[in-house]
Amino acid sequence: MQTKTYNTAPYDDQKPGTSGLRKKVKVFQQPGYLENFVQSVFNSLADFQGKTLVLGGDGRYFNRQAIQIIIKMAAANGFGELIIGRGGLLSTPAASNLIRKYHAFGGIILSASHNPGGPDEDFGIKYNVGNGGPAPEKFTDALYQNSKIITSYLIAQFDDIDLDNDAELEIDGLKIRVIDPVDDYAELMAEIFDFKLIKQSIAAGLLSLRFDAMHAITGPYAKRILENELGAAPGSVFNAVPLEDFGGGHPDPNMVHAHELTEIMFGDNPPVLGAASDGDGDRNMIMGANIFVTPSDSLAIMAANARLIPAYAKGIKGVARSMPTSQAVDRVAAALGLPCYETPTGWKFFGNLLDADKITLCGEESFGSGSNHVREKDGLWAVLFWLNLLARKRQPVEDIVHEHWQTYGRDIYCRHDYEAVDLAIANEIIDHLREQLDSLPGKNWGAYTVKFADEFSYTDPVDNSVSSHQGIRIGFTDGSRIVFRMSGTGTIGATLRIYLEKFEKNIRNHDQDAQLALAELIDIAEQLSRIKKLSGRTEPSVIT
Ligand code: G16
């Protein structure tokens, strides 16, 4: 194979964040920028010659050009086989499945997840390892170091590959398979869930749904599985055609951005289940008629009812949640006698726990949940979990949630995001919080007394690796918490997140509006952080 070496100079901003490298498209379009990062990935790997790489993305602007470059770089660097989703498309969980199913060495996923797409918006790239999950910090740290000293990259010299038709090709010993992006994933879902029961319930009119694909990658997956295989009415899946700019929308499945779905679910004659997924198909939002299920509650309800799902009928090994996720799932774990792990934000931290079979289900407040079936969070899997649950329980979503709260109590929860804050101001806010930590225990605000205040640090129980500076936690004696973190996925300035949580055991108080119930904690959070004061904002950019 003819390859060419190009000289390059390092860029100093290629440090992967919570989930790979996310930047504006224009940053990725700088000469050699994408190439430097991809070569740094390959320079951080060993013994991959002749092995298989999975390649695909969420179809956003620049996906097609980037894939052609990566194909030629993977070829030049010595991979033996490339498995690519037709059209260059693969949802993140589908890519994870392919890596595992075909025993690939790893995979490259092109996505900036829920961030907007288009020439002036965001692009992203991440490397997943052989277990199908995001590369661990040890790898991303090495990759960043390599990106700072890179001097050249390699590109094979052949024409662009036709990605629009399924094909098996060979170029000078390199095999390239262009495959249907949905087939293998749909097969996996049918193994996990009771498709027959869901189908019967839909046909009998007991189950109805609307799924907002937000003009992102899950459109083709949801159409095939929900409408074609399970028989949901045509049009149940809407905004189903993936577009390079997501139709100008923000493919983030929350009530702000999935407003069409929200209007349906709070309107006249809503269906039994409403759901949405994000840009790359790994996030999910679950709604019922007149109710939004918080991702933290959804995880807890899944854990409590896992035995109703065929793949988990024999019981689950344990559960895990990211630190800022509410403690609702902890209560289920305690009641069922299951181990429960608290990890830093980032799906990569669940990988070792899943590989070691310490957990079966895991999830995050950031609209992510998943299981040991792949090593990424999985939006459509969560929707199918709920459909299967609803078909078994034959109850409205609202009743399932309320019964859950009656049994375990309610963890009233919300997150306030301040986006695009000046980085220096954001650092000042976090530093100021850090300085107060030692003096906070014992301090009172009305009924709230601080029990502990620390900066979260995680020691992985499998490989003993330590991840520090993972967010500021302030815990109160009644179990309430305020957590402050700087997001690792934003692309402009800094995004500051405040996570607020209060436990309510009393059934009579379960039907409260979260913002009102959390008003005092919201006020304490501002007193401690002075975010509004220092950033000049009067309110959060987004509340979820
Ligand atoms: C990514 C990670 C998640 C994380 C989320 C938010 O999700 O995979 O584990 O919870 O970002 O992270 P942050 O709070 O640092 O912005 P996605 O869906 O964006 O890939």
mmCIF file with all atom_site columns, C-alpha atoms in Angstrom, residues 344-474:
data_model
loop_
_atom_site.group_PDB
_atom_site.id
_atom_site.type_symbol
_atom_site.label_atom_id
_atom_site.label_alt_id
_atom_site.label_comp_id
_atom_site.label_asym_id
_atom_site.label_entity_id
_atom_site.label_seq_id
_atom_site.pdbx_PDB_ins_code
_atom_site.Cartn_x
_atom_site.Cartn_y
_atom_site.Cartn_z
_atom_site.occupancy
_atom_site.B_iso_or_equiv
_atom_site.pdbx_formal_charge
_atom_site.auth_seq_id
_atom_site.auth_comp_id
_atom_site.auth_asym_id
_atom_site.auth_atom_id
_atom_site.pdbx_PDB_model_num
ATOM 1   C CA . PRO A 1 344 ? -16.856 10.087 38.724 1.00 0.00 ? 344 PRO A CA 1
ATOM 2   C CA . THR A 1 345 ? -18.843 11.582 35.837 1.00 0.00 ? 345 THR A CA 1
ATOM 3   C CA . GLY A 1 346 ? -18.006 9.814  32.560 1.00 0.00 ? 346 GLY A CA 1
ATOM 4   C CA . TRP A 1 347 ? -19.164 6.469  31.209 1.00 0.00 ? 347 TRP A CA 1
ATOM 5   C CA . LYS A 1 348 ? -15.557 5.274  31.018 1.00 0.00 ? 348 LYS A CA 1
ATOM 6   C CA . PHE A 1 349 ? -15.566 4.764  34.792 1.00 0.00 ? 349 PHE A CA 1
ATOM 7   C CA . PHE A 1 350 ? -18.220 2.029  34.562 1.00 0.00 ? 350 PHE A CA 1
ATOM 8   C CA . GLY A 1 351 ? -16.153 -0.119 32.170 1.00 0.00 ? 351 GLY A CA 1
ATOM 9   C CA . ASN A 1 352 ? -13.986 -1.875 34.739 1.00 0.00 ? 352 ASN A CA 1
ATOM 10  C CA . LEU A 1 353 ? -16.967 -2.567 37.027 1.00 0.00 ? 353 LEU A CA 1
ATOM 11  C CA . LEU A 1 354 ? -18.916 -4.096 34.124 1.00 0.00 ? 354 LEU A CA 1
ATOM 12  C CA . ASP A 1 355 ? -15.934 -6.113 32.863 1.00 0.00 ? 355 ASP A CA 1
ATOM 13  C CA . ALA A 1 356 ? -15.309 -7.494 36.351 1.00 0.00 ? 356 ALA A CA 1
ATOM 14  C CA . ASP A 1 357 ? -19.016 -8.391 36.629 1.00 0.00 ? 357 ASP A CA 1
ATOM 15  C CA . LYS A 1 358 ? -19.381 -6.258 39.749 1.00 0.00 ? 358 LYS A CA 1
ATOM 16  C CA . ILE A 1 359 ? -22.389 -4.442 38.285 1.00 0.00 ? 359 ILE A CA 1
ATOM 17  C CA . THR A 1 360 ? -25.092 -5.101 35.692 1.00 0.00 ? 360 THR A CA 1
ATOM 18  C CA . LEU A 1 361 ? -26.869 -1.727 35.500 1.00 0.00 ? 361 LEU A CA 1
ATOM 19  C CA . CYS A 1 362 ? -25.461 1.778  35.690 1.00 0.00 ? 362 CYS A CA 1
ATOM 20  C CA . GLY A 1 363 ? -26.506 5.317  34.962 1.00 0.00 ? 363 GLY A CA 1
ATOM 21  C CA . GLU A 1 364 ? -26.003 9.020  35.250 1.00 0.00 ? 364 GLU A CA 1
ATOM 22  C CA . GLU A 1 365 ? -28.065 12.107 35.893 1.00 0.00 ? 365 GLU A CA 1
ATOM 23  C CA . SER A 1 366 ? -27.018 13.368 32.449 1.00 0.00 ? 366 SER A CA 1
ATOM 24  C CA . PHE A 1 367 ? -29.736 11.297 30.776 1.00 0.00 ? 367 PHE A CA 1
ATOM 25  C CA . GLY A 1 368 ? -27.662 8.134  30.455 1.00 0.00 ? 368 GLY A CA 1
ATOM 26  C CA . SER A 1 369 ? -28.356 4.574  31.502 1.00 0.00 ? 369 SER A CA 1
ATOM 27  C CA . GLY A 1 370 ? -27.117 1.215  30.367 1.00 0.00 ? 370 GLY A CA 1
ATOM 28  C CA . SER A 1 371 ? -26.166 -2.317 31.257 1.00 0.00 ? 371 SER A CA 1
ATOM 29  C CA . ASN A 1 372 ? -23.559 -4.978 30.641 1.00 0.00 ? 372 ASN A CA 1
ATOM 30  C CA . HIS A 1 373 ? -24.876 -5.544 27.074 1.00 0.00 ? 373 HIS A CA 1
ATOM 31  C CA . VAL A 1 374 ? -22.424 -2.927 25.702 1.00 0.00 ? 374 VAL A CA 1
ATOM 32  C CA . ARG A 1 375 ? -19.896 -0.576 27.283 1.00 0.00 ? 375 ARG A CA 1
ATOM 33  C CA . GLU A 1 376 ? -21.625 2.704  26.455 1.00 0.00 ? 376 GLU A CA 1
ATOM 34  C CA . LYS A 1 377 ? -24.834 4.189  27.714 1.00 0.00 ? 377 LYS A CA 1
ATOM 35  C CA . ASP A 1 378 ? -27.686 3.307  25.420 1.00 0.00 ? 378 ASP A CA 1
ATOM 36  C CA . GLY A 1 379 ? -30.692 5.521  24.655 1.00 0.00 ? 379 GLY A CA 1
ATOM 37  C CA . LEU A 1 380 ? -32.894 3.090  22.753 1.00 0.00 ? 380 LEU A CA 1
ATOM 38  C CA . TRP A 1 381 ? -32.101 0.284  25.195 1.00 0.00 ? 381 TRP A CA 1
ATOM 39  C CA . ALA A 1 382 ? -33.551 2.455  27.980 1.00 0.00 ? 382 ALA A CA 1
ATOM 40  C CA . VAL A 1 383 ? -36.685 3.103  25.926 1.00 0.00 ? 383 VAL A CA 1
ATOM 41  C CA . LEU A 1 384 ? -37.098 -0.628 25.284 1.00 0.00 ? 384 LEU A CA 1
ATOM 42  C CA . PHE A 1 385 ? -36.526 -1.333 28.989 1.00 0.00 ? 385 PHE A CA 1
ATOM 43  C CA . TRP A 1 386 ? -39.420 0.997  29.824 1.00 0.00 ? 386 TRP A CA 1
ATOM 44  C CA . LEU A 1 387 ? -41.627 -0.470 27.079 1.00 0.00 ? 387 LEU A CA 1
ATOM 45  C CA . ASN A 1 388 ? -40.959 -3.968 28.385 1.00 0.00 ? 388 ASN A CA 1
ATOM 46  C CA . LEU A 1 389 ? -41.664 -2.805 31.946 1.00 0.00 ? 389 LEU A CA 1
ATOM 47  C CA . LEU A 1 390 ? -44.914 -1.112 30.913 1.00 0.00 ? 390 LEU A CA 1
ATOM 48  C CA . ALA A 1 391 ? -46.000 -4.219 29.010 1.00 0.00 ? 391 ALA A CA 1
ATOM 49  C CA . ARG A 1 392 ? -45.366 -6.313 32.125 1.00 0.00 ? 392 ARG A CA 1
ATOM 50  C CA . LYS A 1 393 ? -46.880 -3.950 34.674 1.00 0.00 ? 393 LYS A CA 1
ATOM 51  C CA . ARG A 1 394 ? -49.777 -2.585 32.616 1.00 0.00 ? 394 ARG A CA 1
ATOM 52  C CA . GLN A 1 395 ? -49.723 0.650  34.604 1.00 0.00 ? 395 GLN A CA 1
ATOM 53  C CA . PRO A 1 396 ? -49.216 4.262  33.541 1.00 0.00 ? 396 PRO A CA 1
ATOM 54  C CA . VAL A 1 397 ? -45.665 5.603  33.939 1.00 0.00 ? 397 VAL A CA 1
ATOM 55  C CA . GLU A 1 398 ? -46.943 7.991  36.610 1.00 0.00 ? 398 GLU A CA 1
ATOM 56  C CA . ASP A 1 399 ? -48.207 5.132  38.797 1.00 0.00 ? 399 ASP A CA 1
ATOM 57  C CA . ILE A 1 400 ? -44.948 3.209  38.459 1.00 0.00 ? 400 ILE A CA 1
ATOM 58  C CA . VAL A 1 401 ? -42.998 6.298  39.564 1.00 0.00 ? 401 VAL A CA 1
ATOM 59  C CA . HIS A 1 402 ? -45.322 7.108  42.458 1.00 0.00 ? 402 HIS A CA 1
ATOM 60  C CA . GLU A 1 403 ? -45.320 3.517  43.711 1.00 0.00 ? 403 GLU A CA 1
ATOM 61  C CA . HIS A 1 404 ? -41.543 3.557  43.569 1.00 0.00 ? 404 HIS A CA 1
ATOM 62  C CA . TRP A 1 405 ? -41.436 6.720  45.693 1.00 0.00 ? 405 TRP A CA 1
ATOM 63  C CA . GLN A 1 406 ? -43.897 5.180  48.159 1.00 0.00 ? 406 GLN A CA 1
ATOM 64  C CA . THR A 1 407 ? -41.562 2.223  48.630 1.00 0.00 ? 407 THR A CA 1
ATOM 65  C CA . TYR A 1 408 ? -38.210 3.965  48.656 1.00 0.00 ? 408 TYR A CA 1
ATOM 66  C CA . GLY A 1 409 ? -38.967 7.661  49.247 1.00 0.00 ? 409 GLY A CA 1
ATOM 67  C CA . ARG A 1 410 ? -38.366 10.375 46.663 1.00 0.00 ? 410 ARG A CA 1
ATOM 68  C CA . ASP A 1 411 ? -35.004 11.960 45.914 1.00 0.00 ? 411 ASP A CA 1
ATOM 69  C CA . ILE A 1 412 ? -36.156 15.352 44.678 1.00 0.00 ? 412 ILE A CA 1
ATOM 70  C CA . TYR A 1 413 ? -33.526 16.384 42.168 1.00 0.00 ? 413 TYR A CA 1
ATOM 71  C CA . CYS A 1 414 ? -32.496 18.975 39.628 1.00 0.00 ? 414 CYS A CA 1
ATOM 72  C CA . ARG A 1 415 ? -29.433 20.343 37.859 1.00 0.00 ? 415 ARG A CA 1
ATOM 73  C CA . HIS A 1 416 ? -28.694 23.987 37.091 1.00 0.00 ? 416 HIS A CA 1
ATOM 74  C CA . ASP A 1 417 ? -26.230 24.681 34.262 1.00 0.00 ? 417 ASP A CA 1
ATOM 75  C CA . TYR A 1 418 ? -24.453 27.969 33.681 1.00 0.00 ? 418 TYR A CA 1
ATOM 76  C CA . GLU A 1 419 ? -23.072 27.719 30.151 1.00 0.00 ? 419 GLU A CA 1
ATOM 77  C CA . ALA A 1 420 ? -20.313 29.672 28.412 1.00 0.00 ? 420 ALA A CA 1
ATOM 78  C CA . VAL A 1 421 ? -19.010 31.233 31.624 1.00 0.00 ? 421 VAL A CA 1
ATOM 79  C CA . ASP A 1 422 ? -15.643 32.947 31.313 1.00 0.00 ? 422 ASP A CA 1
ATOM 80  C CA . LEU A 1 423 ? -13.050 30.270 32.161 1.00 0.00 ? 423 LEU A CA 1
ATOM 81  C CA . ALA A 1 424 ? -11.111 32.483 34.594 1.00 0.00 ? 424 ALA A CA 1
ATOM 82  C CA . ILE A 1 425 ? -14.322 33.306 36.495 1.00 0.00 ? 425 ILE A CA 1
ATOM 83  C CA . ALA A 1 426 ? -15.364 29.641 36.555 1.00 0.00 ? 426 ALA A CA 1
ATOM 84  C CA . ASN A 1 427 ? -11.962 28.656 37.955 1.00 0.00 ? 427 ASN A CA 1
ATOM 85  C CA . GLU A 1 428 ? -12.248 31.378 40.583 1.00 0.00 ? 428 GLU A CA 1
ATOM 86  C CA . ILE A 1 429 ? -15.675 30.037 41.623 1.00 0.00 ? 429 ILE A CA 1
ATOM 87  C CA . ILE A 1 430 ? -14.394 26.465 41.967 1.00 0.00 ? 430 ILE A CA 1
ATOM 88  C CA . ASP A 1 431 ? -11.227 27.607 43.799 1.00 0.00 ? 431 ASP A CA 1
ATOM 89  C CA . HIS A 1 432 ? -13.347 29.646 46.201 1.00 0.00 ? 432 HIS A CA 1
ATOM 90  C CA . LEU A 1 433 ? -15.553 26.616 46.913 1.00 0.00 ? 433 LEU A CA 1
ATOM 91  C CA . ARG A 1 434 ? -12.494 24.464 47.467 1.00 0.00 ? 434 ARG A CA 1
ATOM 92  C CA . GLU A 1 435 ? -11.063 26.942 49.985 1.00 0.00 ? 435 GLU A CA 1
ATOM 93  C CA . GLN A 1 436 ? -14.250 26.792 52.081 1.00 0.00 ? 436 GLN A CA 1
ATOM 94  C CA . LEU A 1 437 ? -14.426 22.993 52.347 1.00 0.00 ? 437 LEU A CA 1
ATOM 95  C CA . ASP A 1 438 ? -12.615 22.559 55.684 1.00 0.00 ? 438 ASP A CA 1
ATOM 96  C CA . SER A 1 439 ? -14.750 25.172 57.421 1.00 0.00 ? 439 SER A CA 1
ATOM 97  C CA . LEU A 1 440 ? -18.165 23.900 56.277 1.00 0.00 ? 440 LEU A CA 1
ATOM 98  C CA . PRO A 1 441 ? -18.903 20.783 58.381 1.00 0.00 ? 441 PRO A CA 1
ATOM 99  C CA . GLY A 1 442 ? -21.275 21.718 61.223 1.00 0.00 ? 442 GLY A CA 1
ATOM 100 C CA . LYS A 1 443 ? -22.421 24.957 59.572 1.00 0.00 ? 443 LYS A CA 1
ATOM 101 C CA . ASN A 1 444 ? -26.217 25.621 59.571 1.00 0.00 ? 444 ASN A CA 1
ATOM 102 C CA . TRP A 1 445 ? -28.624 27.223 57.156 1.00 0.00 ? 445 TRP A CA 1
ATOM 103 C CA . GLY A 1 446 ? -32.140 26.959 58.573 1.00 0.00 ? 446 GLY A CA 1
ATOM 104 C CA . ALA A 1 447 ? -32.932 23.240 58.817 1.00 0.00 ? 447 ALA A CA 1
ATOM 105 C CA . TYR A 1 448 ? -29.808 22.265 56.871 1.00 0.00 ? 448 TYR A CA 1
ATOM 106 C CA . THR A 1 449 ? -26.572 21.341 58.673 1.00 0.00 ? 449 THR A CA 1
ATOM 107 C CA . VAL A 1 450 ? -23.463 20.391 56.722 1.00 0.00 ? 450 VAL A CA 1
ATOM 108 C CA . LYS A 1 451 ? -22.336 16.839 57.478 1.00 0.00 ? 451 LYS A CA 1
ATOM 109 C CA . PHE A 1 452 ? -19.393 16.670 55.089 1.00 0.00 ? 452 PHE A CA 1
ATOM 110 C CA . ALA A 1 453 ? -17.734 18.795 52.428 1.00 0.00 ? 453 ALA A CA 1
ATOM 111 C CA . ASP A 1 454 ? -15.046 17.433 50.134 1.00 0.00 ? 454 ASP A CA 1
ATOM 112 C CA . GLU A 1 455 ? -13.681 17.188 46.637 1.00 0.00 ? 455 GLU A CA 1
ATOM 113 C CA . PHE A 1 456 ? -14.614 13.816 45.178 1.00 0.00 ? 456 PHE A CA 1
ATOM 114 C CA . SER A 1 457 ? -11.797 11.411 44.453 1.00 0.00 ? 457 SER A CA 1
ATOM 115 C CA . TYR A 1 458 ? -12.313 7.884  43.123 1.00 0.00 ? 458 TYR A CA 1
ATOM 116 C CA . THR A 1 459 ? -10.171 4.810  43.483 1.00 0.00 ? 459 THR A CA 1
ATOM 117 C CA . ASP A 1 460 ? -11.170 2.228  40.901 1.00 0.00 ? 460 ASP A CA 1
ATOM 118 C CA . PRO A 1 461 ? -11.821 -1.016 42.828 1.00 0.00 ? 461 PRO A CA 1
ATOM 119 C CA . VAL A 1 462 ? -10.560 -3.112 39.917 1.00 0.00 ? 462 VAL A CA 1
ATOM 120 C CA . ASP A 1 463 ? -7.269  -1.507 38.858 1.00 0.00 ? 463 ASP A CA 1
ATOM 121 C CA . ASN A 1 464 ? -6.767  0.853  41.825 1.00 0.00 ? 464 ASN A CA 1
ATOM 122 C CA . SER A 1 465 ? -6.284  3.865  39.542 1.00 0.00 ? 465 SER A CA 1
ATOM 123 C CA . VAL A 1 466 ? -7.103  7.146  41.259 1.00 0.00 ? 466 VAL A CA 1
ATOM 124 C CA . SER A 1 467 ? -9.099  9.997  39.678 1.00 0.00 ? 467 SER A CA 1
ATOM 125 C CA . SER A 1 468 ? -9.119  13.185 41.733 1.00 0.00 ? 468 SER A CA 1
ATOM 126 C CA . HIS A 1 469 ? -10.754 16.643 41.419 1.00 0.00 ? 469 HIS A CA 1
ATOM 127 C CA . GLN A 1 470 ? -14.047 15.092 40.326 1.00 0.00 ? 470 GLN A CA 1
ATOM 128 C CA . GLY A 1 471 ? -16.398 17.694 41.786 1.00 0.00 ? 471 GLY A CA 1
ATOM 129 C CA . ILE A 1 472 ? -17.141 19.508 45.041 1.00 0.00 ? 472 ILE A CA 1
ATOM 130 C CA . ARG A 1 473 ? -19.625 17.686 47.293 1.00 0.00 ? 473 ARG A CA 1
ATOM 131 C CA . ILE A 1 474 ? -21.503 19.209 50.186 1.00 0.00 ? 474 ILE A CA 1
#
